[in-house]
């Protein structure tokens, strides 16, 4: 690095600008911000000491990133966006170039300057807007003003501490981040593009020890100034607000726990006690805070509870409980979400479920942002069970966030956190609760169609390949025979049934407004086996005021089951109405006759299950969407 | 689960069709040997009038 040396205009101490491009440096001796004005140095006045945040970084640390020359942390900038502060570290490379390393909530983002493309002015930018930065399309996630609070080391710009800076944060595809720096004006001055990095990736191996970090945040009053109850702060380096677990008062963790919102009682009792550890998907999380939020629709309040989980390596996650349904929620890079009406993320398309204004009603424990009772966001939920994609835009339209929830069974939550009491009872179907029929109904229908196909094939094969007529005869009833008398009965000629199976005996008689009944028997001549059956044909016709009509048929059939192969005869003993001669009738015997009725009944039985499954899936679907903005059935009101 | 139901039902249908099971059929009887050995055998008048 090609430095610049001079003397502090305030105290005369030596000033060294490590970077040739640095324009501002805080004098290490007197704390005055010294700006380079051409060949001269100008004093901007004393800057405040940096806030004692327990950062793992400090000035002078060095590292290396992606083959670039070695860098050193030469500057630290603290900004305040009104609801909290964050640190930006200036990375000065050996080739005199520089980049930013931003640090917030335990996450680091490397941001390097790129050419400024044509961009709208700051006043024209809105959260959610997409902008082309040359290297891709980015989504504006935040458009804010921040106060340049204080600095240490040197800065690549010449701005007096205390001034308001305009900036826009953007999220791009593949986890990219970008910041448009509008300086103190309305026109873009610089664009930085980068991505989230780990300290190991940028070669920083020695970090500030945990003891040192804790020393920095000690000295805070860890009892509630409202009720005197003890306050346990589990993530002191990132907590901005703490709600007392005893009185519910909301305290500012960045201002020595000043009371922001006094209360006398906690708004709700968390189902998961704060401080409880739970392992979800192999990660041990600690519940450090909880809040109750709600939406009100047509005068009805719909509350839910959100538990803030923390794990040092992964940061923060949420566990959301609504009507007994649980969801594990992770932040999503807005640049990876495509579309808004039916957004897609990681190749999954989501359907809009509901939207509304979500309001913070109660808070308990720690929060990593400056939460306030009554804060509200415009929210929209999109579902693709078991996932839910949630969009939130703050009340000032300055910031948007996307998050993705994954449905969790209550039993899993209970086991993970070792909860002994009863969890809230599940009410109805959760928006992204996986359907028990998911992926099953189609398979069931496929199996049913396959089964029906097999049965139909067997039916057709028997019909055309196995069934055959074994006997056929026209039988004449003696003219003087009496109905039902032995004289009217006949034995047929013997016939052979070659293959076992059922036997159909078919009767065809020229009955007209009459009937014929046959008391029959199929006799195995070889074994004496006897199967009795009844045959009947009746046929009536006529006309009345409605026209002509007919009833019945002059054909009848009987079946005998499981008839062994052998030599058979039929005994046929007919009966008919007295005084109405039938004359003769035809008898046909067929072997191995497929029964369409049985095929039909088996098919009905086969498809009963898929139909019930489809009905169950439909009912689940209706119940799921009943609480949405798009119910399947509209209310009758 | 349903897979087994399908297999079971198709098997039952196939067996019933193949072997010609008829749920409505009455129990198979047998003409006694002595009736078959009488003059006229099972065709005799007495057997069908009251012997069976």
XYZ file of C-alpha atoms in Angstrom:
689
model
C 0.000 0.000 0.000
C 1.319 3.380 -0.923
C 0.686 5.507 2.106
C 0.387 9.223 2.613
C 1.975 10.884 5.603
C 1.106 14.138 7.249
C 0.456 15.824 10.573
C -2.871 16.064 12.342
C -4.110 19.664 11.943
C -5.580 19.391 15.444
C -2.857 17.841 17.596
C 0.123 17.703 15.264
C 0.592 13.965 15.643
C 1.766 12.017 12.654
C -1.022 10.813 10.398
C -0.474 7.946 8.000
C -3.018 7.099 5.304
C -2.250 3.473 4.524
C -4.240 3.595 1.289
C -3.284 6.110 -1.322
C -6.985 6.440 -2.131
C -8.127 7.153 1.438
C -9.674 10.574 1.929
C -10.493 10.535 5.634
C -8.667 9.304 8.680
C -9.384 9.478 12.378
C -6.371 10.661 14.307
C -5.353 7.997 16.749
C -4.139 10.589 19.241
C -6.875 13.189 19.422
C -9.849 11.388 17.763
C -10.358 14.151 15.188
C -11.463 13.194 11.679
C -8.828 14.429 9.277
C -9.686 14.815 5.595
C -7.304 15.068 2.681
C -7.950 18.241 0.693
C -5.524 18.019 -2.192
C -2.098 18.450 -0.677
C -3.516 19.719 2.631
C -5.225 18.111 5.597
C -8.390 19.508 7.197
C -9.850 18.688 10.589
C -13.582 17.795 10.755
C -13.762 17.734 14.501
C -13.677 15.017 17.073
C -15.629 11.850 16.310
C -17.267 9.682 18.928
C -15.549 6.527 20.006
C -16.822 3.416 18.247
C -19.588 1.621 20.099
C -18.264 -1.326 22.084
C -19.868 -4.026 19.987
C -18.385 -7.457 20.510
C -17.164 -7.802 16.928
C -14.783 -10.628 16.171
C -12.772 -8.226 13.972
C -10.412 -5.409 14.786
C -8.266 -2.980 12.848
C -4.993 -4.368 11.614
C -6.226 -7.885 10.975
C -5.153 -9.188 7.602
C -6.166 -11.888 5.184
C -6.407 -12.878 1.548
C -9.448 -13.372 -0.664
C -9.805 -15.248 -3.947
C -6.246 -14.745 -5.156
C -6.298 -10.970 -4.649
C -3.331 -9.284 -2.979
C -3.149 -9.443 0.768
C -5.492 -7.065 2.592
C -5.508 -5.384 5.966
C -8.495 -4.006 7.847
C -7.599 -0.319 7.758
C -10.879 1.342 8.639
C -14.044 0.787 10.606
C -17.247 2.650 9.928
C -20.258 2.581 12.213
C -23.610 3.511 10.789
C -26.969 3.940 12.463
C -30.147 3.441 10.447
C -32.346 4.640 13.281
C -33.232 1.259 14.675
C -29.770 -0.112 15.171
C -26.146 0.062 14.144
C -23.825 -1.991 12.029
C -20.126 -2.073 11.223
C -18.421 -1.721 7.872
C -14.757 -2.649 7.713
C -12.504 -1.200 5.056
C -10.237 -3.815 3.489
C -7.114 -2.172 2.125
C -5.283 -4.385 -0.368
C -1.554 -4.314 -0.983
C -2.142 -3.013 -4.522
C -3.842 0.074 -3.058
C -7.334 -1.141 -4.005
C -10.008 -1.524 -1.372
C -13.334 -3.212 -0.621
C -15.884 -3.292 2.169
C -16.491 -6.088 4.622
C -19.853 -5.501 6.275
C -20.662 -7.187 9.548
C -24.199 -7.627 10.874
C -25.848 -10.295 13.011
C -22.747 -12.440 12.830
C -22.772 -12.505 9.028
C -20.125 -10.986 6.754
C -20.472 -9.646 3.253
C -17.572 -8.857 0.970
C -18.459 -5.894 -1.265
C -16.193 -4.560 -4.011
C -16.757 -1.440 -6.075
C -17.916 -1.880 -9.670
C -18.640 0.602 -12.449
C -21.796 2.607 -11.800
C -24.422 1.697 -14.398
C -27.359 3.977 -15.266
C -29.516 3.915 -12.123
C -32.542 5.766 -10.818
C -32.109 8.484 -8.231
C -32.482 7.570 -4.566
C -35.942 9.120 -4.306
C -37.150 6.933 -7.172
C -36.012 3.642 -5.701
C -38.521 1.447 -3.882
C -38.085 -1.811 -2.006
C -38.991 -4.736 -4.218
C -37.942 -2.942 -7.389
C -35.561 -4.779 -9.729
C -32.463 -3.030 -11.074
C -29.914 -4.104 -13.657
C -26.455 -3.583 -12.224
C -24.674 -4.830 -15.308
C -23.688 -8.108 -13.681
C -27.300 -9.230 -13.311
C -30.754 -8.231 -12.173
C -30.967 -7.442 -8.489
C -33.953 -6.888 -6.212
C -34.007 -3.864 -3.935
C -34.381 -5.222 -0.415
C -33.760 -2.029 1.459
C -33.702 1.689 0.644
C -32.736 3.688 3.716
C -30.885 6.592 5.183
C -28.196 5.956 7.764
C -26.233 8.323 9.934
C -22.477 8.211 9.740
C -22.024 7.777 13.484
C -18.343 7.335 13.901
C -15.261 5.788 12.418
C -11.837 4.481 13.261
C -8.842 4.213 10.954
C -9.366 5.554 7.462
C -12.182 5.923 4.955
C -12.211 6.126 1.142
C -14.581 9.128 1.198
C -14.541 12.617 2.510
C -17.675 12.952 4.602
C -18.031 14.556 7.976
C -19.241 12.254 10.754
C -22.864 12.860 11.665
C -24.031 13.288 8.089
C -26.897 11.287 6.659
C -26.030 8.818 3.906
C -28.491 7.381 1.435
C -28.051 3.790 0.400
C -29.876 0.951 -1.287
C -29.232 -2.717 -0.564
C -30.009 -5.287 -3.201
C -30.123 -9.046 -3.462
C -29.072 -10.845 -6.594
C -29.180 -14.373 -7.917
C -26.953 -17.019 -6.414
C -26.588 -15.296 -3.050
C -25.119 -12.055 -4.419
C -25.517 -8.789 -2.556
C -25.079 -5.251 -3.750
C -25.186 -1.767 -2.303
C -25.747 1.456 -4.166
C -24.118 4.329 -2.301
C -25.899 7.623 -2.905
C -23.661 9.478 -0.493
C -25.486 12.432 1.001
C -27.349 13.194 -2.212
C -29.845 11.734 -4.621
C -27.550 10.440 -7.352
C -25.629 7.147 -7.241
C -21.987 7.660 -6.377
C -20.759 4.107 -6.067
C -21.986 0.543 -6.528
C -20.613 -2.378 -4.559
C -21.311 -5.997 -5.465
C -20.334 -9.056 -3.501
C -21.588 -11.978 -1.559
C -21.723 -13.438 1.898
C -18.385 -14.830 3.029
C -17.061 -16.637 6.031
C -13.991 -15.370 7.840
C -12.187 -18.548 6.847
C -12.864 -17.788 3.182
C -11.177 -14.410 3.430
C -8.262 -15.806 5.326
C -8.953 -14.236 8.713
C -8.057 -16.944 11.167
C -7.314 -15.130 14.363
C -10.350 -13.339 15.663
C -11.055 -11.432 18.837
C -11.416 -13.917 21.645
C -14.795 -14.540 23.190
C -13.547 -13.245 26.547
C -12.493 -9.955 24.982
C -15.817 -9.608 23.245
C -17.718 -10.225 26.446
C -15.612 -7.658 28.252
C -16.723 -5.105 25.669
C -20.403 -5.598 26.414
C -20.113 -5.949 30.148
C -21.110 -3.162 32.423
C -24.691 -3.180 31.215
C -27.359 -3.291 33.875
C -28.744 -6.820 33.580
C -31.873 -6.253 35.550
C -35.123 -4.805 34.304
C -35.346 -1.104 35.195
C -39.111 -1.432 35.236
C -39.637 -4.345 37.615
C -36.139 -5.208 38.819
C -36.371 -8.734 37.496
C -33.182 -10.303 36.158
C -32.604 -10.114 32.430
C -30.701 -12.855 30.729
C -29.135 -11.780 27.457
C -27.914 -14.818 25.587
C -26.689 -13.090 22.427
C -25.411 -9.761 23.752
C -23.430 -8.877 20.646
C -26.476 -8.868 18.414
C -29.457 -8.186 20.624
C -31.093 -4.813 20.041
C -34.262 -5.216 22.073
C -35.100 -7.239 25.146
C -38.584 -7.763 26.507
C -38.548 -8.534 30.231
C -39.767 -12.035 30.961
C -41.354 -10.832 34.218
C -43.169 -7.611 33.383
C -43.128 -7.635 29.579
C -41.522 -4.190 29.340
C -39.587 -3.623 26.130
C -36.010 -2.467 26.711
C -33.356 -1.031 24.421
C -30.343 -3.311 24.697
C -28.185 -0.790 22.858
C -28.962 1.991 25.351
C -28.270 0.333 28.697
C -31.686 -1.325 28.735
C -33.659 1.876 28.695
C -37.389 1.239 28.944
C -39.017 1.726 25.563
C -42.424 0.385 26.390
C -43.389 -0.169 30.030
C -45.712 -3.035 30.834
C -47.031 -4.803 33.900
C -47.423 -8.298 32.605
C -46.059 -10.517 29.879
C -48.500 -10.670 26.975
C -48.298 -14.421 26.591
C -46.493 -17.430 27.933
C -44.215 -19.005 25.354
C -44.863 -22.683 24.749
C -41.104 -23.086 24.369
C -39.489 -21.564 27.476
C -36.780 -19.080 26.539
C -33.325 -20.517 26.920
C -34.491 -23.976 25.930
C -32.227 -25.780 23.508
C -33.628 -27.981 20.782
C -32.071 -29.964 17.963
C -33.748 -29.647 14.593
C -32.244 -31.306 11.527
C -29.048 -31.951 13.460
C -28.515 -28.350 14.593
C -28.811 -27.332 18.232
C -30.806 -24.107 18.474
C -31.531 -21.980 21.515
C -34.851 -20.196 21.850
C -33.880 -16.648 22.860
C -37.024 -14.664 22.148
C -40.651 -14.936 21.221
C -43.298 -12.619 19.933
C -46.956 -12.776 19.162
C -48.097 -11.238 15.936
C -51.522 -11.129 14.368
C -53.533 -10.055 11.412
C -57.062 -8.765 11.743
C -59.504 -9.607 9.011
C -63.107 -8.416 9.022
C -62.807 -7.637 12.705
C -61.444 -11.047 13.655
C -57.906 -11.246 15.051
C -55.783 -14.174 13.902
C -52.699 -14.458 16.139
C -49.623 -16.642 15.836
C -46.369 -16.952 17.750
C -42.815 -16.757 16.510
C -39.844 -18.100 18.458
C -36.433 -16.657 17.682
C -33.797 -19.388 17.536
C -30.066 -18.781 17.643
C -27.023 -20.847 16.819
C -23.610 -19.104 16.768
C -22.453 -20.527 13.433
C -25.771 -20.180 11.591
C -27.259 -17.080 13.154
C -30.991 -16.699 13.587
C -33.974 -18.739 12.532
C -37.635 -18.708 13.468
C -40.004 -21.320 14.708
C -43.569 -20.257 14.014
C -46.623 -21.732 15.704
C -50.064 -20.974 14.373
C -53.164 -22.894 15.482
C -50.986 -25.753 16.650
C -49.108 -25.962 13.336
C -45.331 -25.473 13.460
C -42.966 -24.143 10.857
C -39.187 -23.762 10.817
C -38.399 -20.509 9.023
C -35.135 -19.533 7.326
C -34.205 -16.305 5.557
C -34.223 -16.406 1.791
C -32.114 -14.349 -0.569
C -34.632 -12.060 -2.283
C -32.609 -12.240 -5.478
C -33.295 -15.953 -5.675
C -37.066 -15.452 -5.675
C -38.564 -15.082 -9.130
C -41.938 -13.462 -9.674
C -44.419 -12.135 -7.196
C -47.907 -13.429 -8.052
C -46.733 -17.060 -8.114
C -43.112 -16.790 -6.984
C -40.634 -19.560 -7.509
C -37.602 -20.348 -5.400
C -35.063 -23.102 -5.980
C -37.188 -24.462 -8.791
C -40.334 -24.728 -6.676
C -43.358 -22.701 -7.701
C -45.499 -21.307 -4.884
C -49.179 -20.372 -4.867
C -50.476 -17.294 -3.141
C -52.259 -18.260 0.079
C -53.058 -15.110 1.963
C -51.943 -11.583 2.613
C -52.522 -8.928 5.209
C -50.965 -6.548 7.680
C -49.113 -8.379 10.428
C -48.784 -6.463 13.681
C -46.431 -7.133 16.599
C -48.646 -7.550 19.684
C -46.315 -8.950 22.355
C -42.616 -9.613 22.734
C -40.680 -11.697 25.255
C -36.916 -12.127 25.388
C -34.313 -10.953 22.888
C -34.696 -9.635 19.372
C -31.849 -8.824 16.995
C -33.593 -5.815 15.500
C -35.276 -2.784 17.010
C -38.694 -4.314 17.364
C -41.528 -2.228 18.775
C -45.007 -3.142 19.898
C -47.367 -2.153 17.110
C -44.800 -2.561 14.328
C -46.556 -3.791 11.278
C -45.575 -5.148 7.913
C -47.467 -5.962 4.769
C -47.164 -9.702 4.513
C -48.029 -12.337 1.953
C -47.711 -16.085 2.214
C -47.233 -18.459 -0.682
C -47.346 -22.214 -0.301
C -45.914 -25.326 -1.875
C -46.363 -27.889 0.927
C -44.385 -28.630 2.987
C -42.883 -25.193 2.325
C -44.213 -21.701 2.715
C -42.586 -18.664 1.171
C -43.346 -15.481 3.084
C -42.903 -11.932 1.877
C -42.825 -8.944 4.194
C -42.533 -5.260 3.457
C -42.085 -2.791 6.277
C -44.587 -0.078 6.988
C -42.420 2.596 5.339
C -41.932 0.527 2.164
C -38.195 0.726 2.767
C -37.385 -2.914 3.211
C -38.556 -6.264 1.924
C -37.681 -9.699 3.187
C -38.376 -13.202 1.978
C -38.295 -16.260 4.168
C -39.061 -19.911 3.708
C -40.875 -22.033 6.269
C -40.860 -25.793 6.403
C -43.720 -27.576 8.130
C -42.806 -29.480 11.281
C -44.910 -32.049 13.038
C -45.777 -30.989 16.601
C -44.320 -34.253 17.874
C -40.981 -33.310 16.313
C -40.989 -29.939 18.073
C -41.981 -31.556 21.348
C -39.178 -34.092 21.088
C -36.602 -31.572 19.852
C -37.119 -29.155 22.747
C -38.035 -31.771 25.326
C -41.368 -30.128 26.026
C -43.269 -32.064 28.648
C -46.549 -30.156 28.553
C -49.178 -30.359 25.904
C -48.529 -28.339 22.783
C -51.333 -26.211 21.381
C -53.821 -28.512 19.735
C -53.735 -28.570 15.959
C -56.736 -26.786 14.568
C -57.745 -27.511 11.007
C -55.200 -27.918 8.253
C -52.038 -25.825 8.249
C -51.390 -23.724 5.124
C -48.344 -25.767 4.160
C -49.139 -28.942 6.070
C -48.265 -31.861 3.813
C -51.356 -33.688 2.693
C -51.410 -37.319 3.826
C -52.643 -38.001 0.289
C -49.790 -36.125 -1.360
C -48.435 -38.247 -4.204
C -50.588 -41.209 -3.188
C -53.840 -40.576 -5.007
C -52.213 -40.746 -8.430
C -50.396 -43.945 -7.531
C -53.597 -45.469 -6.167
C -55.463 -44.631 -9.362
C -52.647 -46.077 -11.442
C -52.724 -49.305 -9.456
C -56.522 -49.480 -9.694
C -56.480 -48.964 -13.457
C -53.786 -51.612 -13.767
C -55.833 -54.061 -11.660
C -58.973 -53.345 -13.684
C -56.993 -53.872 -16.874
C -55.805 -57.263 -15.694
C -59.346 -58.310 -14.786
C -60.699 -57.075 -18.121
C -58.003 -59.020 -19.941
C -58.949 -62.188 -18.065
C -62.609 -61.580 -18.863
C -61.916 -61.122 -22.575
C -59.569 -64.079 -22.660
C -62.245 -66.364 -21.180
C -64.897 -64.883 -23.440
C -63.011 -65.480 -26.674
C -60.531 -68.157 -25.780
C -62.092 -70.492 -23.260
C -65.883 -70.297 -23.308
C -67.632 -72.754 -25.557
C -71.053 -74.285 -26.113
C -71.271 -77.896 -24.972
C -74.910 -78.673 -25.694
C -77.884 -77.218 -27.498
C -81.362 -78.697 -27.879
C -84.891 -77.725 -28.791
C -87.249 -79.401 -26.328
C -90.864 -80.073 -27.194
C -93.403 -80.281 -24.380
C -95.860 -83.124 -24.982
C -99.235 -81.624 -26.015
C -101.182 -83.282 -23.226
C -98.626 -82.937 -20.499
C -99.641 -81.167 -17.352
C -97.546 -78.368 -15.980
C -95.038 -79.675 -13.448
C -95.921 -83.302 -14.086
C -93.261 -85.964 -14.609
C -94.596 -86.452 -18.087
C -93.529 -82.942 -19.008
C -89.987 -83.513 -17.686
C -87.225 -84.624 -20.013
C -83.644 -85.798 -19.759
C -81.305 -84.462 -22.405
C -78.791 -86.437 -24.355
C -75.477 -86.809 -22.535
C -72.880 -84.151 -23.256
C -69.259 -83.729 -22.219
C -67.746 -80.863 -20.280
C -64.065 -81.012 -21.017
C -62.652 -78.435 -18.629
C -63.776 -77.542 -15.155
C -65.442 -74.198 -14.628
C -68.855 -72.717 -14.351
C -71.754 -73.775 -16.555
C -74.456 -71.563 -17.980
C -77.838 -73.098 -18.831
C -79.769 -70.756 -21.034
C -83.468 -70.994 -21.722
C -85.211 -69.426 -24.673
C -88.971 -69.830 -24.914
C -91.586 -68.203 -27.147
C -93.623 -66.927 -24.192
C -96.027 -64.107 -24.903
C -97.909 -62.597 -21.951
C -96.979 -65.801 -20.244
C -94.172 -67.525 -18.414
C -92.313 -70.781 -18.208
C -90.417 -72.075 -15.227
C -88.045 -75.021 -15.342
C -86.956 -76.985 -12.329
C -83.611 -78.210 -13.632
C -80.763 -80.447 -12.599
C -77.304 -80.963 -13.982
C -76.355 -84.576 -13.414
C -72.866 -86.026 -13.644
C -73.417 -89.449 -15.073
C -70.080 -90.676 -13.837
C -70.169 -89.542 -10.237
C -73.840 -88.922 -9.583
C -73.081 -85.295 -8.788
C -76.248 -83.256 -8.810
C -76.560 -79.481 -9.201
C -80.075 -78.171 -9.183
C -81.053 -74.876 -10.736
C -84.078 -72.801 -11.677
C -84.790 -71.341 -15.074
C -87.488 -68.859 -15.838
C -88.626 -66.828 -18.800
C -91.574 -64.484 -18.719
C -92.566 -61.873 -21.173
C -95.509 -59.490 -21.133
C -96.530 -56.694 -23.421
C -99.508 -54.446 -24.080
C -100.512 -50.844 -24.326
C -102.185 -48.266 -22.135
C -102.696 -44.515 -22.040
C -98.911 -44.017 -22.029
C -98.445 -46.145 -25.119
C -97.149 -49.652 -25.626
C -95.114 -51.420 -23.016
C -93.209 -54.646 -22.504
C -91.921 -56.381 -19.446
C -89.577 -59.267 -18.897
C -87.869 -61.399 -21.514
C -88.356 -64.724 -23.194
C -84.824 -65.640 -22.302
C -83.544 -66.806 -18.936
C -80.273 -68.201 -17.659
C -78.936 -70.069 -14.655
C -75.374 -70.712 -13.594
C -73.827 -73.663 -11.838
C -70.473 -73.073 -10.258
C -67.250 -75.063 -10.261
C -68.494 -77.923 -12.360
C -65.870 -80.660 -12.764
C -65.075 -82.041 -16.187
C -67.194 -85.087 -17.061
C -70.193 -86.515 -18.845
C -73.479 -84.835 -17.972
C -77.183 -84.785 -18.680
C -79.828 -82.246 -17.845
C -83.157 -82.993 -16.311
C -85.660 -80.295 -17.213
C -89.078 -80.235 -15.529
C -91.076 -77.336 -16.930
C -94.051 -75.539 -15.434
C -96.289 -72.994 -17.108
C -99.579 -71.210 -16.447
C -102.588 -73.466 -16.616
C -104.333 -73.267 -19.956
C -101.502 -71.519 -21.755
C -99.448 -73.974 -23.778
C -95.835 -73.039 -24.331
C -95.101 -75.627 -26.980
C -91.381 -75.907 -26.940
C -88.289 -74.202 -25.706
C -84.576 -74.081 -26.467
C -81.853 -75.016 -24.050
C -78.175 -74.117 -24.511
C -75.363 -75.219 -22.190
C -72.061 -73.314 -22.199
C -68.976 -73.992 -20.187
C -66.509 -71.502 -18.699
C -68.649 -68.405 -19.151
C -67.091 -65.164 -17.836
C -69.521 -63.197 -15.714
C -69.730 -59.527 -16.601
C -71.587 -58.859 -13.356
C -68.636 -60.103 -11.346
C -66.231 -58.044 -13.428
C -68.397 -55.016 -12.773
C -68.641 -55.664 -9.027
C -64.907 -56.289 -8.723
C -64.198 -53.102 -10.654
C -66.517 -51.108 -8.413
C -64.789 -52.572 -5.376
C -61.405 -51.825 -6.909
C -62.211 -48.182 -7.598
C -63.944 -47.570 -4.280
C -60.562 -47.051 -2.609
C -59.216 -44.542 -5.142
C -62.504 -42.696 -5.039
C -62.327 -42.502 -1.243
C -58.698 -41.373 -1.491
C -59.616 -38.686 -4.004
C -62.425 -37.567 -1.742
C -60.074 -37.450 1.260
C -57.514 -35.470 -0.731
C -60.193 -33.075 -1.904
C -61.499 -32.541 1.641
C -57.953 -31.873 2.852
C -57.458 -29.422 -0.011
C -60.718 -27.635 0.817
C -59.826 -27.443 4.518
C -56.347 -26.089 3.718
C -57.621 -23.302 1.497
C -60.643 -22.461 3.653
C -58.489 -20.068 5.714
C -56.858 -18.504 2.692
C -57.704 -15.617 0.416
C -58.760 -18.184 -2.155
C -61.187 -20.645 -0.503
C -62.473 -23.436 -2.704
C -66.013 -22.697 -1.580
C -66.999 -19.118 -0.912
C -68.804 -18.329 2.313
C -72.561 -18.036 1.966
C -72.568 -14.631 3.650
C -51.390 -51.055 1.309
C -53.645 -50.490 -1.668
C -51.183 -52.433 -3.798
C -51.877 -55.525 -1.728
C -55.600 -54.894 -1.964
C -55.345 -54.736 -5.771
C -53.271 -57.896 -5.920
C -55.701 -59.671 -3.571
C -58.788 -58.559 -5.471
C -57.374 -59.399 -8.894
C -56.244 -62.787 -7.584
C -59.678 -63.502 -6.147
C -61.371 -62.437 -9.383
C -58.995 -64.513 -11.479
C -59.450 -67.612 -9.341
C -63.224 -67.184 -9.184
C -63.391 -66.754 -12.945
C -60.942 -69.547 -13.702
C -62.547 -72.101 -11.437
C -66.045 -70.886 -12.170
C -67.112 -70.094 -8.629
C -70.729 -69.053 -8.454
C -71.742 -67.556 -5.121
C -75.441 -68.195 -5.880
C -75.032 -71.906 -6.582
C -76.568 -74.302 -4.127
C -74.617 -77.050 -2.481
C -73.806 -79.908 -4.825
C -75.711 -83.054 -4.056
C -75.201 -86.638 -5.070
C -77.641 -89.191 -6.307
C -77.324 -92.161 -3.995
C -75.644 -95.223 -5.443
C -78.725 -97.391 -4.795
C -80.893 -94.999 -6.777
C -78.482 -95.135 -9.657
C -78.441 -98.949 -9.496
C -82.243 -99.275 -9.568
C -84.005 -99.947 -12.851
C -84.053 -96.714 -14.770
C -81.379 -95.348 -12.520
C -81.576 -91.686 -11.777
C -84.121 -91.296 -14.585
C -86.697 -93.239 -12.644
C -89.973 -91.671 -11.853
C -89.791 -92.497 -8.169
C -86.498 -90.873 -7.631
C -87.652 -87.471 -8.926
C -91.148 -87.718 -7.392
C -90.037 -88.315 -3.907
C -86.969 -90.429 -3.690
C -84.428 -87.716 -3.626
